[in-house]
Amino acid sequence: MIDKLNFSMQTVFQLNKIEKECFGKEAWTVSNLIGEYQNEFSHLFGEVADGSIVGYVCVRIMYEEAQICNIAVFPEFRRQGIATRLLQTVEDFAKVQGCERCELEVNTANTAAVELYKKCGYDIAGTRPNFYRRTKRYATRDAYTMVKQL
Ligand SMILES: CC(C)(COP(=O)(O)OP(=O)(O)OC[C@H]1O[C@@H](n2cnc3c(N)ncnc32)[C@H](O)[C@@H]1OP(=O)(O)O)[C@@H](O)C(=O)NCCC(=O)NCCS
């Protein structure tokens, strides 16, 4: 079941656990996550199973554009359509907010995410060289900008 995730410290700690598991050293910290909740443009949605959040997405509604900042699913819950449902929820929400398109950046070497976005109707609109900080996770720092018209 997908829910809008309202602020509570319990929710923040659950999201931080997903972040650490999915992004390691690049994970959003507890204070990053609290910052998202304090950002009036940001909205968070999560898939909740047995009372715990197993995947989540963060979107910033910036006038005509919805910027997908982060999406992550616990490894043991992947390939079950959770990220697809989270994107659909964000797109429905963004449309109601009057957005015309969803936009995101993704590391060009992050095959799982690039394939997810393509399958969900996102097109590669451009490449941003050296967009990310250097990490051991991916061989490249380049990002694709991907866009879906709503
Ligand atoms: C990317 C991520 C969110 C996908 O979550 P998910 O819930 O497994 O995605 P879905 O089950 O909705 O997958 C939908 C489609 O995406 C593609 N896909 C997902 N994972 C894939 C993989 N490892 N390899 C290739 N394609 C993949 C497939 O086309 C899949 O459809 P299929 O299962 O019918 O083949 C998840 O792998 C993740 O949390 N990764 C780490 C965090 C991350 O990199 N986030 C993106 C930051 S931009």
Short mmCIF file of N, CA and C and ligand atoms in Angstrom, two decimals:
data_model
loop_
_atom_site.label_atom_id
_atom_site.label_comp_id
_atom_site.label_asym_id
_atom_site.label_seq_id
_atom_site.Cartn_x
_atom_site.Cartn_y
_atom_site.Cartn_z
N MET A 1 0.84 -1.19 0.00
CA MET A 1 0.00 0.00 0.00
C MET A 1 0.88 1.26 0.00
N ILE A 2 0.57 2.19 -0.91
CA ILE A 2 1.38 3.41 -0.98
C ILE A 2 0.69 4.54 -0.23
N ASP A 3 1.45 5.21 0.62
CA ASP A 3 0.93 6.29 1.45
C ASP A 3 1.76 7.53 1.27
N LYS A 4 1.14 8.71 1.45
CA LYS A 4 1.92 9.93 1.58
C LYS A 4 2.58 9.85 2.96
N LEU A 5 3.86 10.11 3.04
CA LEU A 5 4.57 9.94 4.31
C LEU A 5 4.64 11.27 5.05
N ASN A 6 3.80 11.39 6.06
CA ASN A 6 3.86 12.61 6.86
C ASN A 6 5.01 12.53 7.85
N PHE A 7 5.41 13.69 8.35
CA PHE A 7 6.60 13.74 9.20
C PHE A 7 6.38 13.08 10.56
N SER A 8 7.28 12.17 10.91
CA SER A 8 7.45 11.73 12.30
C SER A 8 8.89 11.25 12.37
N MET A 9 9.49 11.26 13.53
CA MET A 9 10.89 10.82 13.63
C MET A 9 10.99 9.32 13.29
N GLN A 10 9.92 8.56 13.60
CA GLN A 10 9.94 7.13 13.26
C GLN A 10 10.04 6.94 11.73
N THR A 11 9.26 7.77 11.00
CA THR A 11 9.32 7.70 9.53
C THR A 11 10.71 8.09 9.04
N VAL A 12 11.26 9.16 9.60
CA VAL A 12 12.60 9.62 9.18
C VAL A 12 13.64 8.52 9.41
N PHE A 13 13.57 7.83 10.54
CA PHE A 13 14.55 6.76 10.81
C PHE A 13 14.37 5.59 9.84
N GLN A 14 13.12 5.29 9.49
CA GLN A 14 12.90 4.20 8.52
C GLN A 14 13.45 4.59 7.14
N LEU A 15 13.24 5.84 6.75
CA LEU A 15 13.76 6.30 5.45
C LEU A 15 15.28 6.30 5.45
N ASN A 16 15.87 6.68 6.57
CA ASN A 16 17.33 6.70 6.68
C ASN A 16 17.91 5.28 6.54
N LYS A 17 17.15 4.30 7.07
CA LYS A 17 17.59 2.90 6.94
C LYS A 17 17.59 2.48 5.47
N ILE A 18 16.53 2.84 4.74
CA ILE A 18 16.46 2.52 3.30
C ILE A 18 17.61 3.22 2.57
N GLU A 19 17.81 4.50 2.91
CA GLU A 19 18.88 5.28 2.27
C GLU A 19 20.24 4.61 2.45
N LYS A 20 20.55 4.21 3.70
CA LYS A 20 21.87 3.62 3.98
C LYS A 20 22.04 2.31 3.22
N GLU A 21 20.96 1.53 3.20
CA GLU A 21 21.02 0.23 2.52
C GLU A 21 21.20 0.42 1.01
N CYS A 22 20.55 1.44 0.46
CA CYS A 22 20.54 1.61 -1.02
C CYS A 22 21.68 2.49 -1.52
N PHE A 23 22.14 3.44 -0.72
CA PHE A 23 23.12 4.41 -1.24
C PHE A 23 24.43 4.45 -0.45
N GLY A 24 24.54 3.66 0.62
CA GLY A 24 25.80 3.61 1.37
C GLY A 24 26.26 4.99 1.82
N LYS A 25 27.50 5.32 1.44
CA LYS A 25 28.09 6.58 1.92
C LYS A 25 27.38 7.82 1.36
N GLU A 26 26.65 7.64 0.26
CA GLU A 26 25.95 8.80 -0.34
C GLU A 26 24.53 8.95 0.21
N ALA A 27 24.19 8.15 1.21
CA ALA A 27 22.81 8.18 1.74
C ALA A 27 22.45 9.54 2.30
N TRP A 28 21.19 9.91 2.14
CA TRP A 28 20.68 11.09 2.83
C TRP A 28 20.71 10.79 4.33
N THR A 29 21.21 11.76 5.09
CA THR A 29 21.27 11.60 6.54
C THR A 29 19.90 11.94 7.14
N VAL A 30 19.80 11.69 8.45
CA VAL A 30 18.58 12.06 9.16
C VAL A 30 18.32 13.56 8.98
N SER A 31 19.37 14.37 9.07
CA SER A 31 19.12 15.82 8.94
C SER A 31 18.77 16.21 7.51
N ASN A 32 19.34 15.52 6.49
CA ASN A 32 18.90 15.75 5.10
C ASN A 32 17.40 15.47 4.98
N LEU A 33 16.98 14.35 5.57
CA LEU A 33 15.58 13.95 5.44
C LEU A 33 14.66 14.93 6.17
N ILE A 34 15.08 15.36 7.34
CA ILE A 34 14.27 16.37 8.05
C ILE A 34 14.19 17.63 7.20
N GLY A 35 15.32 17.97 6.55
CA GLY A 35 15.35 19.14 5.66
C GLY A 35 14.34 19.03 4.53
N GLU A 36 14.20 17.81 3.99
CA GLU A 36 13.19 17.61 2.93
C GLU A 36 11.80 17.90 3.47
N TYR A 37 11.53 17.41 4.67
CA TYR A 37 10.21 17.67 5.25
C TYR A 37 9.97 19.15 5.51
N GLN A 38 11.06 19.88 5.78
CA GLN A 38 10.91 21.32 6.05
C GLN A 38 10.80 22.12 4.76
N ASN A 39 11.14 21.48 3.62
CA ASN A 39 11.10 22.16 2.33
C ASN A 39 9.65 22.16 1.83
N GLU A 40 9.08 23.34 1.70
CA GLU A 40 7.65 23.40 1.36
C GLU A 40 7.35 22.81 -0.02
N PHE A 41 8.37 22.66 -0.87
CA PHE A 41 8.14 22.11 -2.21
C PHE A 41 8.18 20.57 -2.22
N SER A 42 8.70 19.96 -1.14
CA SER A 42 8.95 18.51 -1.13
C SER A 42 7.79 17.69 -0.61
N HIS A 43 7.63 16.52 -1.23
CA HIS A 43 6.60 15.57 -0.80
C HIS A 43 7.19 14.17 -0.87
N LEU A 44 6.87 13.34 0.13
CA LEU A 44 7.43 12.00 0.17
C LEU A 44 6.29 10.98 0.19
N PHE A 45 6.48 9.89 -0.56
CA PHE A 45 5.50 8.81 -0.62
C PHE A 45 6.25 7.51 -0.40
N GLY A 46 5.58 6.56 0.26
CA GLY A 46 6.27 5.29 0.52
C GLY A 46 5.35 4.11 0.35
N GLU A 47 5.95 2.97 0.01
CA GLU A 47 5.23 1.69 0.02
C GLU A 47 5.38 1.13 1.43
N VAL A 48 4.25 0.87 2.06
CA VAL A 48 4.27 0.38 3.43
C VAL A 48 3.82 -1.08 3.44
N ALA A 49 4.65 -1.94 4.04
CA ALA A 49 4.30 -3.36 4.15
C ALA A 49 4.49 -3.77 5.61
N ASP A 50 3.45 -4.34 6.20
CA ASP A 50 3.50 -4.76 7.61
C ASP A 50 3.97 -3.62 8.52
N GLY A 51 3.51 -2.42 8.26
CA GLY A 51 3.81 -1.29 9.14
C GLY A 51 5.18 -0.66 8.92
N SER A 52 5.96 -1.18 7.97
CA SER A 52 7.28 -0.59 7.71
C SER A 52 7.34 -0.08 6.28
N ILE A 53 8.19 0.94 6.08
CA ILE A 53 8.36 1.48 4.74
C ILE A 53 9.43 0.64 4.04
N VAL A 54 9.08 0.12 2.85
CA VAL A 54 10.04 -0.74 2.14
C VAL A 54 10.58 -0.06 0.88
N GLY A 55 10.00 1.05 0.51
CA GLY A 55 10.49 1.82 -0.64
C GLY A 55 9.87 3.20 -0.58
N TYR A 56 10.60 4.19 -1.10
CA TYR A 56 10.03 5.54 -1.04
C TYR A 56 10.53 6.39 -2.20
N VAL A 57 9.81 7.49 -2.40
CA VAL A 57 10.18 8.44 -3.43
C VAL A 57 9.99 9.85 -2.86
N CYS A 58 10.88 10.74 -3.27
CA CYS A 58 10.78 12.15 -2.85
C CYS A 58 10.66 12.99 -4.12
N VAL A 59 9.67 13.87 -4.14
CA VAL A 59 9.46 14.73 -5.30
C VAL A 59 9.34 16.19 -4.83
N ARG A 60 9.94 17.08 -5.62
CA ARG A 60 9.76 18.51 -5.35
C ARG A 60 8.87 19.09 -6.45
N ILE A 61 7.79 19.67 -6.04
CA ILE A 61 6.85 20.27 -7.00
C ILE A 61 7.29 21.71 -7.21
N MET A 62 7.89 21.96 -8.37
CA MET A 62 8.44 23.29 -8.66
C MET A 62 7.64 23.90 -9.83
N TYR A 63 6.50 24.50 -9.45
CA TYR A 63 5.65 25.14 -10.46
C TYR A 63 5.24 24.13 -11.53
N GLU A 64 5.66 24.31 -12.81
CA GLU A 64 5.17 23.42 -13.87
C GLU A 64 5.95 22.10 -13.92
N GLU A 65 6.98 21.98 -13.07
CA GLU A 65 7.84 20.80 -13.14
C GLU A 65 7.86 20.03 -11.81
N ALA A 66 7.77 18.70 -11.90
CA ALA A 66 7.94 17.85 -10.71
C ALA A 66 9.34 17.24 -10.81
N GLN A 67 10.17 17.53 -9.82
CA GLN A 67 11.55 17.02 -9.84
C GLN A 67 11.64 15.82 -8.91
N ILE A 68 11.90 14.67 -9.49
CA ILE A 68 12.04 13.46 -8.67
C ILE A 68 13.46 13.45 -8.12
N CYS A 69 13.58 13.59 -6.79
CA CYS A 69 14.91 13.76 -6.18
C CYS A 69 15.51 12.42 -5.80
N ASN A 70 14.68 11.48 -5.44
CA ASN A 70 15.20 10.23 -4.91
C ASN A 70 14.14 9.16 -4.98
N ILE A 71 14.57 7.96 -5.30
CA ILE A 71 13.66 6.80 -5.23
C ILE A 71 14.50 5.60 -4.83
N ALA A 72 14.02 4.81 -3.90
CA ALA A 72 14.81 3.67 -3.43
C ALA A 72 13.89 2.61 -2.85
N VAL A 73 14.26 1.36 -3.09
CA VAL A 73 13.49 0.21 -2.61
C VAL A 73 14.48 -0.75 -1.95
N PHE A 74 14.13 -1.27 -0.77
CA PHE A 74 15.00 -2.26 -0.11
C PHE A 74 15.31 -3.40 -1.08
N PRO A 75 16.55 -3.89 -1.12
CA PRO A 75 16.92 -4.93 -2.10
C PRO A 75 15.98 -6.13 -2.12
N GLU A 76 15.54 -6.58 -0.94
CA GLU A 76 14.71 -7.80 -0.93
C GLU A 76 13.29 -7.57 -1.44
N PHE A 77 12.93 -6.30 -1.69
CA PHE A 77 11.60 -6.00 -2.22
C PHE A 77 11.64 -5.55 -3.68
N ARG A 78 12.80 -5.64 -4.31
CA ARG A 78 12.92 -5.15 -5.70
C ARG A 78 12.31 -6.12 -6.70
N ARG A 79 12.07 -5.61 -7.91
CA ARG A 79 11.50 -6.34 -9.04
C ARG A 79 10.11 -6.87 -8.72
N GLN A 80 9.38 -6.10 -7.89
CA GLN A 80 7.98 -6.44 -7.60
C GLN A 80 7.06 -5.29 -8.02
N GLY A 81 7.60 -4.35 -8.76
CA GLY A 81 6.77 -3.24 -9.25
C GLY A 81 6.60 -2.08 -8.27
N ILE A 82 7.35 -2.10 -7.16
CA ILE A 82 7.15 -1.05 -6.15
C ILE A 82 7.57 0.32 -6.68
N ALA A 83 8.74 0.42 -7.29
CA ALA A 83 9.21 1.72 -7.81
C ALA A 83 8.26 2.22 -8.90
N THR A 84 7.77 1.31 -9.72
CA THR A 84 6.82 1.69 -10.77
C THR A 84 5.58 2.32 -10.14
N ARG A 85 5.08 1.70 -9.08
CA ARG A 85 3.88 2.24 -8.41
C ARG A 85 4.18 3.58 -7.75
N LEU A 86 5.38 3.70 -7.18
CA LEU A 86 5.75 4.98 -6.54
C LEU A 86 5.79 6.09 -7.60
N LEU A 87 6.37 5.80 -8.76
CA LEU A 87 6.43 6.82 -9.83
C LEU A 87 5.02 7.19 -10.28
N GLN A 88 4.16 6.18 -10.42
CA GLN A 88 2.77 6.46 -10.86
C GLN A 88 2.08 7.38 -9.84
N THR A 89 2.30 7.10 -8.56
CA THR A 89 1.69 7.92 -7.50
C THR A 89 2.18 9.36 -7.59
N VAL A 90 3.49 9.51 -7.79
CA VAL A 90 4.08 10.86 -7.90
C VAL A 90 3.52 11.59 -9.13
N GLU A 91 3.41 10.87 -10.23
CA GLU A 91 2.91 11.51 -11.46
C GLU A 91 1.45 11.95 -11.28
N ASP A 92 0.64 11.09 -10.66
CA ASP A 92 -0.77 11.46 -10.42
C ASP A 92 -0.83 12.70 -9.52
N PHE A 93 0.00 12.71 -8.48
CA PHE A 93 0.03 13.83 -7.54
C PHE A 93 0.49 15.10 -8.26
N ALA A 94 1.54 14.97 -9.07
CA ALA A 94 2.09 16.14 -9.77
C ALA A 94 1.06 16.74 -10.73
N LYS A 95 0.30 15.88 -11.39
CA LYS A 95 -0.74 16.36 -12.32
C LYS A 95 -1.77 17.19 -11.56
N VAL A 96 -2.20 16.67 -10.41
CA VAL A 96 -3.19 17.40 -9.60
C VAL A 96 -2.63 18.75 -9.16
N GLN A 97 -1.31 18.80 -8.95
CA GLN A 97 -0.66 20.06 -8.53
C GLN A 97 -0.44 21.01 -9.72
N GLY A 98 -0.81 20.56 -10.92
CA GLY A 98 -0.70 21.43 -12.10
C GLY A 98 0.62 21.31 -12.84
N CYS A 99 1.42 20.28 -12.52
CA CYS A 99 2.70 20.13 -13.23
C CYS A 99 2.46 19.62 -14.66
N GLU A 100 3.38 20.02 -15.54
CA GLU A 100 3.30 19.60 -16.94
C GLU A 100 4.25 18.44 -17.23
N ARG A 101 5.28 18.29 -16.40
CA ARG A 101 6.25 17.21 -16.67
C ARG A 101 6.96 16.79 -15.38
N CYS A 102 7.50 15.56 -15.42
CA CYS A 102 8.38 15.07 -14.35
C CYS A 102 9.79 15.03 -14.91
N GLU A 103 10.75 15.39 -14.07
CA GLU A 103 12.14 15.46 -14.52
C GLU A 103 13.03 14.85 -13.44
N LEU A 104 14.14 14.24 -13.85
CA LEU A 104 15.07 13.68 -12.86
C LEU A 104 16.47 13.56 -13.46
N GLU A 105 17.44 13.39 -12.58
CA GLU A 105 18.79 13.04 -13.02
C GLU A 105 19.11 11.63 -12.50
N VAL A 106 19.84 10.88 -13.30
CA VAL A 106 20.24 9.53 -12.90
C VAL A 106 21.62 9.25 -13.46
N ASN A 107 22.44 8.58 -12.66
CA ASN A 107 23.77 8.21 -13.15
C ASN A 107 23.62 7.34 -14.41
N THR A 108 24.39 7.66 -15.43
CA THR A 108 24.24 6.93 -16.71
C THR A 108 24.57 5.44 -16.54
N ALA A 109 25.32 5.08 -15.48
CA ALA A 109 25.69 3.68 -15.26
C ALA A 109 24.71 2.95 -14.33
N ASN A 110 23.70 3.64 -13.85
CA ASN A 110 22.72 3.02 -12.95
C ASN A 110 21.64 2.34 -13.80
N THR A 111 22.01 1.15 -14.30
CA THR A 111 21.15 0.45 -15.28
C THR A 111 19.75 0.21 -14.74
N ALA A 112 19.66 -0.24 -13.48
CA ALA A 112 18.33 -0.58 -12.93
C ALA A 112 17.43 0.65 -12.99
N ALA A 113 17.95 1.80 -12.56
CA ALA A 113 17.13 3.01 -12.52
C ALA A 113 16.82 3.52 -13.93
N VAL A 114 17.83 3.51 -14.80
CA VAL A 114 17.60 4.01 -16.18
C VAL A 114 16.53 3.15 -16.85
N GLU A 115 16.62 1.82 -16.65
CA GLU A 115 15.62 0.93 -17.28
C GLU A 115 14.24 1.14 -16.67
N LEU A 116 14.21 1.34 -15.35
CA LEU A 116 12.92 1.64 -14.69
C LEU A 116 12.27 2.87 -15.34
N TYR A 117 13.05 3.95 -15.43
CA TYR A 117 12.48 5.20 -15.94
C TYR A 117 12.04 5.03 -17.40
N LYS A 118 12.86 4.35 -18.20
CA LYS A 118 12.47 4.14 -19.61
C LYS A 118 11.15 3.38 -19.67
N LYS A 119 11.05 2.31 -18.87
CA LYS A 119 9.83 1.49 -18.90
C LYS A 119 8.62 2.31 -18.47
N CYS A 120 8.85 3.28 -17.60
CA CYS A 120 7.74 4.12 -17.11
C CYS A 120 7.48 5.33 -18.02
N GLY A 121 8.15 5.39 -19.17
CA GLY A 121 7.81 6.44 -20.15
C GLY A 121 8.69 7.68 -20.11
N TYR A 122 9.83 7.60 -19.41
CA TYR A 122 10.76 8.74 -19.36
C TYR A 122 11.75 8.64 -20.53
N ASP A 123 12.01 9.79 -21.15
CA ASP A 123 12.97 9.85 -22.26
C ASP A 123 14.24 10.57 -21.81
N ILE A 124 15.35 10.16 -22.39
CA ILE A 124 16.61 10.86 -22.10
C ILE A 124 16.60 12.19 -22.85
N ALA A 125 16.71 13.28 -22.08
CA ALA A 125 16.65 14.62 -22.70
C ALA A 125 18.04 15.22 -22.87
N GLY A 126 19.03 14.66 -22.15
CA GLY A 126 20.39 15.19 -22.26
C GLY A 126 21.31 14.50 -21.29
N THR A 127 22.60 14.82 -21.39
CA THR A 127 23.60 14.24 -20.49
C THR A 127 24.34 15.38 -19.80
N ARG A 128 24.55 15.24 -18.50
CA ARG A 128 25.30 16.24 -17.74
C ARG A 128 26.62 15.62 -17.29
N PRO A 129 27.72 16.00 -17.95
CA PRO A 129 29.02 15.39 -17.60
C PRO A 129 29.43 15.76 -16.16
N ASN A 130 29.99 14.78 -15.45
CA ASN A 130 30.52 15.00 -14.09
C ASN A 130 29.51 15.63 -13.14
N PHE A 131 28.26 15.24 -13.28
CA PHE A 131 27.19 15.80 -12.45
C PHE A 131 27.31 15.35 -10.99
N TYR A 132 27.76 14.09 -10.79
CA TYR A 132 27.83 13.55 -9.43
C TYR A 132 29.25 13.63 -8.87
N ARG A 133 29.32 13.57 -7.55
CA ARG A 133 30.64 13.45 -6.92
C ARG A 133 31.22 12.08 -7.23
N ARG A 134 32.55 11.97 -7.18
CA ARG A 134 33.20 10.69 -7.47
C ARG A 134 32.88 9.69 -6.35
N THR A 135 32.43 8.49 -6.72
CA THR A 135 32.17 7.45 -5.72
C THR A 135 32.67 6.12 -6.29
N LYS A 136 32.69 5.11 -5.40
CA LYS A 136 33.11 3.79 -5.87
C LYS A 136 31.95 3.04 -6.52
N ARG A 137 30.73 3.55 -6.33
CA ARG A 137 29.53 2.84 -6.78
C ARG A 137 29.45 2.71 -8.30
N TYR A 138 29.78 3.82 -8.99
CA TYR A 138 29.65 3.82 -10.45
C TYR A 138 30.96 4.28 -11.08
N ALA A 139 31.21 3.76 -12.30
CA ALA A 139 32.45 4.10 -13.00
C ALA A 139 32.41 5.52 -13.54
N THR A 140 31.24 6.07 -13.70
CA THR A 140 31.11 7.40 -14.29
C THR A 140 30.41 8.36 -13.33
N ARG A 141 30.66 9.64 -13.51
CA ARG A 141 29.97 10.68 -12.72
C ARG A 141 28.90 11.37 -13.55
N ASP A 142 28.72 10.89 -14.79
CA ASP A 142 27.78 11.56 -15.69
C ASP A 142 26.33 11.23 -15.34
N ALA A 143 25.46 12.17 -15.60
CA ALA A 143 24.03 11.96 -15.38
C ALA A 143 23.26 12.12 -16.68
N TYR A 144 22.22 11.31 -16.82
CA TYR A 144 21.20 11.61 -17.82
C TYR A 144 20.15 12.50 -17.14
N THR A 145 19.65 13.45 -17.89
CA THR A 145 18.41 14.10 -17.50
C THR A 145 17.31 13.36 -18.23
N MET A 146 16.30 12.92 -17.48
CA MET A 146 15.19 12.19 -18.11
C MET A 146 13.88 12.91 -17.81
N VAL A 147 13.01 12.91 -18.80
CA VAL A 147 11.79 13.72 -18.70
C VAL A 147 10.59 12.91 -19.17
N LYS A 148 9.47 13.12 -18.50
CA LYS A 148 8.20 12.57 -18.96
C LYS A 148 7.15 13.68 -18.96
N GLN A 149 6.51 13.88 -20.09
CA GLN A 149 5.42 14.85 -20.15
C GLN A 149 4.20 14.22 -19.48
N LEU A 150 3.50 15.00 -18.68
CA LEU A 150 2.34 14.44 -17.96
C LEU A 150 1.05 14.65 -18.75
C1 LIG B 1 16.00 1.51 -9.20
C2 LIG B 1 15.08 0.89 -8.15
C3 LIG B 1 14.37 2.00 -7.37
C4 LIG B 1 14.01 0.02 -8.89
O1 LIG B 1 13.06 -0.44 -7.94
P1 LIG B 1 12.12 -1.72 -8.19
O2 LIG B 1 11.00 -1.64 -7.20
O3 LIG B 1 12.93 -2.95 -8.20
O4 LIG B 1 11.57 -1.44 -9.67
P2 LIG B 1 10.34 -2.15 -10.39
O5 LIG B 1 10.10 -3.51 -9.79
O6 LIG B 1 9.19 -1.22 -10.44
O7 LIG B 1 10.95 -2.38 -11.86
C5 LIG B 1 10.32 -1.87 -13.03
C6 LIG B 1 11.22 -2.15 -14.24
O8 LIG B 1 12.47 -1.46 -14.10
C7 LIG B 1 13.51 -2.23 -14.75
N1 LIG B 1 14.47 -2.70 -13.75
C8 LIG B 1 14.37 -2.66 -12.41
N2 LIG B 1 15.49 -3.16 -11.83
C9 LIG B 1 16.29 -3.53 -12.84
C10 LIG B 1 17.59 -4.14 -12.89
N3 LIG B 1 18.27 -4.46 -11.76
N4 LIG B 1 18.15 -4.36 -14.10
C11 LIG B 1 17.50 -4.04 -15.24
N5 LIG B 1 16.25 -3.48 -15.26
C12 LIG B 1 15.67 -3.24 -14.08
C13 LIG B 1 12.80 -3.43 -15.37
O9 LIG B 1 12.39 -3.05 -16.67
C14 LIG B 1 11.59 -3.59 -14.45
O10 LIG B 1 10.54 -4.29 -15.04
P3 LIG B 1 10.52 -5.91 -14.95
O11 LIG B 1 10.78 -6.29 -13.51
O12 LIG B 1 9.15 -6.26 -15.42
O13 LIG B 1 11.62 -6.38 -15.86
C15 LIG B 1 15.86 -0.06 -7.17
O14 LIG B 1 16.69 -0.92 -7.95
C16 LIG B 1 16.73 0.69 -6.18
O15 LIG B 1 16.28 1.04 -5.09
N6 LIG B 1 18.00 0.93 -6.53
C17 LIG B 1 18.95 1.63 -5.62
C18 LIG B 1 18.61 3.09 -5.47
C19 LIG B 1 18.72 3.83 -6.78
O16 LIG B 1 19.66 3.66 -7.54
N7 LIG B 1 17.73 4.72 -7.02
C20 LIG B 1 17.66 5.53 -8.22
C21 LIG B 1 18.34 6.84 -8.00
S1 LIG B 1 18.16 7.87 -9.45
#
